[in-house]
Tab-separated table of C-alpha atoms in Angstrom:
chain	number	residue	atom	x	y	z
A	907	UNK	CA	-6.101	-26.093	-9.513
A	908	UNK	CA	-3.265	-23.284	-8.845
A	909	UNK	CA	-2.754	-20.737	-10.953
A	910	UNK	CA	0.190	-18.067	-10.969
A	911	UNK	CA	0.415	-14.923	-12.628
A	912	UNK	CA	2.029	-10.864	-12.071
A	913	UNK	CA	0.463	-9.064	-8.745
A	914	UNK	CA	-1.503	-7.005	-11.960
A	915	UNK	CA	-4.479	-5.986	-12.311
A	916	UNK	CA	-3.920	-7.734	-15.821
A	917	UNK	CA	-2.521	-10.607	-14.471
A	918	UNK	CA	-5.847	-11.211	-12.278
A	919	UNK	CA	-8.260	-10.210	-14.540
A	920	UNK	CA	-6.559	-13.337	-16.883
A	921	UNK	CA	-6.457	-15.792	-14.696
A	922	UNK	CA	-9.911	-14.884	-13.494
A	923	UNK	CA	-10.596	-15.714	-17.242
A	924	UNK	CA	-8.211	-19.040	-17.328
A	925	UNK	CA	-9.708	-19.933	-14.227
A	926	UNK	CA	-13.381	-19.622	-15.021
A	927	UNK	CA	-15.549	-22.785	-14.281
A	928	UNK	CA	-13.004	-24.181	-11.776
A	929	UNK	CA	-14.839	-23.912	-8.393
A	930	UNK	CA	-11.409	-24.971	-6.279
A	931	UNK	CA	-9.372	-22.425	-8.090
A	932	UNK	CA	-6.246	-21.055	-5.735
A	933	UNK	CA	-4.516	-17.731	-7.443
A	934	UNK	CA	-0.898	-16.994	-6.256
A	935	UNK	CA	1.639	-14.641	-7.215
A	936	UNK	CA	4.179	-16.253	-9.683
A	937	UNK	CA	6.873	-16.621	-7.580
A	938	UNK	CA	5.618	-18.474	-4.818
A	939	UNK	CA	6.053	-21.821	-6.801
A	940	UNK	CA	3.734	-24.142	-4.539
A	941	UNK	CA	4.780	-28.171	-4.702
A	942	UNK	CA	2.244	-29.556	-6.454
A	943	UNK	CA	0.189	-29.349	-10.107
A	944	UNK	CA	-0.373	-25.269	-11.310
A	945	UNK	CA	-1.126	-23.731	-14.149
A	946	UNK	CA	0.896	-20.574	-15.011
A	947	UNK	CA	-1.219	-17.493	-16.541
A	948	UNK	CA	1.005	-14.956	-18.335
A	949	UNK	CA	-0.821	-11.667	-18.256
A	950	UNK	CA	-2.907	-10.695	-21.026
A	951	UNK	CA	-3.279	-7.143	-22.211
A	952	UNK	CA	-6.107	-7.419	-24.714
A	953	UNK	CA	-7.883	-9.788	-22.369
A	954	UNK	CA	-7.554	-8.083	-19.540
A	955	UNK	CA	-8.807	-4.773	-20.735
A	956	UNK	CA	-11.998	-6.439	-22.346
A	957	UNK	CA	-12.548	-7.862	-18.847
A	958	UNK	CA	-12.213	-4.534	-17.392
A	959	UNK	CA	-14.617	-3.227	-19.663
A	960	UNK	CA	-17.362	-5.563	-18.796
A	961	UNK	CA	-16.335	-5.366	-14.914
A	962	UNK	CA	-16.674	-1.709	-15.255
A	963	UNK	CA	-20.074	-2.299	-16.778
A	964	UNK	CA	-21.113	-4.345	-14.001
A	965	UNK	CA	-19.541	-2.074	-10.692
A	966	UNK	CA	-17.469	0.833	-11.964
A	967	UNK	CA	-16.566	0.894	-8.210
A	968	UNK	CA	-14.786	-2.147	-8.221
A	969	UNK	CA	-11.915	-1.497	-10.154
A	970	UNK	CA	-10.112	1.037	-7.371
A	971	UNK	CA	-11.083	-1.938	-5.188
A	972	UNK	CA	-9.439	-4.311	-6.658
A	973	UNK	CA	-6.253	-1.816	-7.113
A	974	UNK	CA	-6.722	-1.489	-3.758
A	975	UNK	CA	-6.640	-5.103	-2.646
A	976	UNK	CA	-3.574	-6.425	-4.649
A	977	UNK	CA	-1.668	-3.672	-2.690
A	978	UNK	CA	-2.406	-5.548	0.485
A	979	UNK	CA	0.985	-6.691	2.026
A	980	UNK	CA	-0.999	-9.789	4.086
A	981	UNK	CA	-0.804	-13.346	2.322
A	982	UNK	CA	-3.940	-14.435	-0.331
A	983	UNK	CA	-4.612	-11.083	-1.002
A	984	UNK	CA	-4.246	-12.430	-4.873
A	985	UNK	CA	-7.144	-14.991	-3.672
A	986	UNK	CA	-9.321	-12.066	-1.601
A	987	UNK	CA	-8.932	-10.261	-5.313
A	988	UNK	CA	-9.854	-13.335	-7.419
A	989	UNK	CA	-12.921	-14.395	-5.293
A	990	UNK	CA	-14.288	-11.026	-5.028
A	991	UNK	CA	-14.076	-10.258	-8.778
A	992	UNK	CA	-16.042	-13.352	-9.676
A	993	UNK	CA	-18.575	-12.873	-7.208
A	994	UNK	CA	-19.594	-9.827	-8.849
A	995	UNK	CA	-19.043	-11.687	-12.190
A	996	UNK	CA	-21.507	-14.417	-11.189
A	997	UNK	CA	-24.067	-11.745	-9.837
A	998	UNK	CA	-24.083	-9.694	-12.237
A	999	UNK	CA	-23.866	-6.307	-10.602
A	1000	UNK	CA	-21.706	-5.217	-7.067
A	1001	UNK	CA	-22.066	-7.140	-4.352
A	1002	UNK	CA	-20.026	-4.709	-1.769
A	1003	UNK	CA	-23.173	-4.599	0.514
A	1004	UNK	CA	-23.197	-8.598	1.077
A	1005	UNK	CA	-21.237	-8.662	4.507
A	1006	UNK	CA	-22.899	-11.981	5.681
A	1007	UNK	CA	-21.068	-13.247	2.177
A	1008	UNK	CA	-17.044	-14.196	3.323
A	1009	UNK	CA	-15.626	-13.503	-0.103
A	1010	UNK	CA	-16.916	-9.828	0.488
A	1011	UNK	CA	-16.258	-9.910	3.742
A	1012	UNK	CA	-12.657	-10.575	3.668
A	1013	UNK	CA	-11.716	-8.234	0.616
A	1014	UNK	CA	-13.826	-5.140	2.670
A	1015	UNK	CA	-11.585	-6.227	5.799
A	1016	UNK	CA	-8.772	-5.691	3.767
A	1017	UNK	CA	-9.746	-2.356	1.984
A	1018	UNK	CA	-9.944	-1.280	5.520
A	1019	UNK	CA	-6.894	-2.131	6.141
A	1020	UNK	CA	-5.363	-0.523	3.628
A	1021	UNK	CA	-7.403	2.547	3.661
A	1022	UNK	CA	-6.548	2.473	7.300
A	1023	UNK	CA	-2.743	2.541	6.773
A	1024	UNK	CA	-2.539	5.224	4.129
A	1025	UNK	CA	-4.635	7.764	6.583
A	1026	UNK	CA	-2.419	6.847	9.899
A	1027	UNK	CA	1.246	7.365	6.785
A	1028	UNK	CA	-0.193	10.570	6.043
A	1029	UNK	CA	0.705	11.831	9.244
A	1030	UNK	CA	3.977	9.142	10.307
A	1031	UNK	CA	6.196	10.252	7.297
A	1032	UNK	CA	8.749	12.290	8.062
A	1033	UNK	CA	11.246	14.131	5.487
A	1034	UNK	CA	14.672	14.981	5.517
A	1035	UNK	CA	15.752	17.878	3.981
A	1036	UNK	CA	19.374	16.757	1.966
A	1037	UNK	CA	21.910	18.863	1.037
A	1038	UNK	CA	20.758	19.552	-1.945
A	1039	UNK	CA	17.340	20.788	-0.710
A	1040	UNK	CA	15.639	17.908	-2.106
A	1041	UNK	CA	13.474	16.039	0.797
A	1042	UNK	CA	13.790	12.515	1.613
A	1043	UNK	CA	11.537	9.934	3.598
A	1044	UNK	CA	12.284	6.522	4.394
A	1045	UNK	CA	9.341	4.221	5.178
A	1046	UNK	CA	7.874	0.740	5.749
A	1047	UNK	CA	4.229	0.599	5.574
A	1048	UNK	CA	2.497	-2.949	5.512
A	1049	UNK	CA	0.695	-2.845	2.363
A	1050	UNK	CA	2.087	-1.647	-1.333
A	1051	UNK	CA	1.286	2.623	-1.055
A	1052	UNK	CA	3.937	4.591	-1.474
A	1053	UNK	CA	2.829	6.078	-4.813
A	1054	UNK	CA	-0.079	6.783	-3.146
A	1055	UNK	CA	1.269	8.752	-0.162
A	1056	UNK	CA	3.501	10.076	-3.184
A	1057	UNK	CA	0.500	11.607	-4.712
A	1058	UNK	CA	-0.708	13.445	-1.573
A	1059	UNK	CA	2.275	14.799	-0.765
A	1060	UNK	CA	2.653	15.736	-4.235
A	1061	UNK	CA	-0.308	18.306	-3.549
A	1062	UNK	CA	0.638	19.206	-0.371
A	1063	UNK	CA	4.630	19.717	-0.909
A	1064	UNK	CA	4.723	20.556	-4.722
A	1065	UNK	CA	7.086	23.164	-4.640
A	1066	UNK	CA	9.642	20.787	-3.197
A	1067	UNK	CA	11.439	17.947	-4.656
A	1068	UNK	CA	11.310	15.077	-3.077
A	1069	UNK	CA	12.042	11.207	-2.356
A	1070	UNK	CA	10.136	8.673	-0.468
A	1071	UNK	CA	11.339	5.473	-0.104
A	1072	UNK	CA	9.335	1.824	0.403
A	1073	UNK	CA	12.593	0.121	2.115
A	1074	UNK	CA	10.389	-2.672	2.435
A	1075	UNK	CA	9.786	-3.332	-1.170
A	1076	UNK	CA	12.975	-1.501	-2.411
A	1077	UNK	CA	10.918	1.032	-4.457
A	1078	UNK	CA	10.562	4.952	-4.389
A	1079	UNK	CA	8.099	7.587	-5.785
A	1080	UNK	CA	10.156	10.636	-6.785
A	1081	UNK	CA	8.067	14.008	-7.073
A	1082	UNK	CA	10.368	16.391	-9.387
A	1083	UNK	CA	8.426	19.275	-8.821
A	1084	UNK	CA	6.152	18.511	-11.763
A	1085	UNK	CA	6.473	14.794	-12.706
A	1086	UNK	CA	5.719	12.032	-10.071
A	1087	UNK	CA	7.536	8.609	-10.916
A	1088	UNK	CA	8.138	5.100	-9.738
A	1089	UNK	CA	11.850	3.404	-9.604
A	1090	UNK	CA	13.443	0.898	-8.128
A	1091	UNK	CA	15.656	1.261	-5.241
A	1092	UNK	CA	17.524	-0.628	-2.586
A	1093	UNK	CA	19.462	1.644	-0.246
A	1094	UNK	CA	19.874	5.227	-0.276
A	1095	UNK	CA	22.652	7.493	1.315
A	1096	UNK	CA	21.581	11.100	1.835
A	1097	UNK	CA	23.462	13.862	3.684
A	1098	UNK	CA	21.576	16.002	5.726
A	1099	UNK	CA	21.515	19.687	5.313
A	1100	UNK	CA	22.959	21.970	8.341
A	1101	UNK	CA	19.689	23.117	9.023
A	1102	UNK	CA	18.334	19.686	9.205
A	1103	UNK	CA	20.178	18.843	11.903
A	1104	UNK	CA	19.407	21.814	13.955
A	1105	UNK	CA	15.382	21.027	13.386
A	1106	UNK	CA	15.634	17.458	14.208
A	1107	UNK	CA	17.379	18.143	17.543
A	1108	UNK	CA	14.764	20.491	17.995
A	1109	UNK	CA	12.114	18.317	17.332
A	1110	UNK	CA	13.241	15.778	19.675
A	1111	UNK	CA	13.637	18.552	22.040
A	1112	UNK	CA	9.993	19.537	21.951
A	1113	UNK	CA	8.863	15.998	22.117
A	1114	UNK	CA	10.597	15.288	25.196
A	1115	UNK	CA	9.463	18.265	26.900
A	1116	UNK	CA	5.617	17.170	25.948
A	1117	UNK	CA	6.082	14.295	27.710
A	1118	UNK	CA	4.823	13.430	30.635
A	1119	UNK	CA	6.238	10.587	32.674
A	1120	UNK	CA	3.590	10.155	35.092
A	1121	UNK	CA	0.916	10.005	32.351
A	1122	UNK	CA	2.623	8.097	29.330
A	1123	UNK	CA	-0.378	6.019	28.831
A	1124	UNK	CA	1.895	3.508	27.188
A	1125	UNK	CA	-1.144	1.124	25.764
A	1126	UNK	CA	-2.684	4.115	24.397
A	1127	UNK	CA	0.222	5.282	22.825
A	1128	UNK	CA	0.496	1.966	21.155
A	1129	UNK	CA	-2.334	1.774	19.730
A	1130	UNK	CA	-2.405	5.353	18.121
A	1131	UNK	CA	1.190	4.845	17.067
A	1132	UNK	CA	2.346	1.463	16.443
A	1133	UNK	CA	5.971	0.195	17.123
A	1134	UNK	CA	6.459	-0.658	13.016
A	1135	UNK	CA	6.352	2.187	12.371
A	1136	UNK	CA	8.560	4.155	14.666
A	1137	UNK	CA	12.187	3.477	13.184
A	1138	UNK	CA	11.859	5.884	10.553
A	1139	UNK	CA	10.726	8.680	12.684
A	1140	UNK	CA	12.471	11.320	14.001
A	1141	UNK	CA	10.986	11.636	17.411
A	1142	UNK	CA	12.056	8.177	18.020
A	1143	UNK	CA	15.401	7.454	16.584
């Protein structure tokens, strides 16, 4: 059977319950509406949390996991979630060392993934300073982070206001200067300060003059720096 439900934690954990016993069960966000019979799991609070609660009992470890997995931006990451949380269900206990298993398999393939991404966005934001001092970053990453990258930045940047923007999704995470929120947004227009200007010019400046034709290494440079990612920064606009 198919079941829908939210791209929750709670909506997961309560199909995981509405699903339980059903071997063939297929979990997929709500609005992919598959042809075919499905069952449609509205997300439940009070279940969910005493599912937690025993999940937490069983692998404290797997509940960042499973955060972690339903930000994946690849297709049955719902499913990778689902399986993995009822393997440890049936075992009793984690099961994050059981490579030769596929469930596991898959859902530490896509941890890495993830994990992988937010390291490499650390270092391929890059902020605008507006007009009204406030800084701004557009990006696109491949999986569901910005609030994380939000967070780090937070700690590195907190003295400075500031904006970054999941085009992709049509989200941001706004950092205040002492409160770090979520809202929804599709497009932005910012005007760049004066001096912005004058350090982006100098910035591609200095990145031209780095270069050096004869040794571009263009595979290499590929692979450390991935074409996705390079219309939102400033070396390469």
């Amino acid at each position: 059977m198919i079941y829908l439900t939210e791209e929750t934690r709670d909506g997961v954990l309560t199909a995981l319950l509405a699903a339980w016993g059903d071997e063939e069960a297929l979990l997929l966000p709500k609005d992919e509406r598959p042809l075919g019979p499905c069952v449609e799991v509205v997300p439940d609070p009070q279940k969910a949390r005493r599912a937690l609660c025993r999940f937490q009992e069983l692998d404290g470890g797997c509940v960042r996991e499973i955060d972690r997995l339903l930000r994946c931006g690849g297709e049955g990451h719902m499913q990778t979630a689902f399986r993995y949380l009822l393997l440890i269900a049936k075992r009793g206990g984690p099961v994050r060392g059981m490579l030769s298993h596929p469930d596991v398999l898959k859902a530490e393939q896509a941890l890495r993934r993830v994990a992988h991404e937010i390291d490499r966005m650390k270092g391929f934001v890059r902020f605008r300073e507006s007009a009204s001092g406030a800084l701004y970053a557009p990006l696109s990453p491949d999986n569901d982070i910005v609030d994380i990258l939000a967070r780090h930045f937070s700690k590195r940047l907190p003295e400075y206001p500031f904006v970054l923007h999941d085009v992709k999704r049509q989200k941001a995470a706004v950092w205040d200067g002492a409160h770090l929120f979520l809202a929804p947004l599709k497009q932005a227009e910012v005007m760049l300060s004066a001096d912005e200007e004058g350090w982006q010019k100098l910035w591609k400046t200095y990145f031209s003059a780095v270069n050096i034709p004869s040794r571009e290494r263009i595979k290499q440079q590929n692979g450390y720096l991935p074409k996705r990612y390079r219309k939102f920064m400033t070396e390469f606009e």
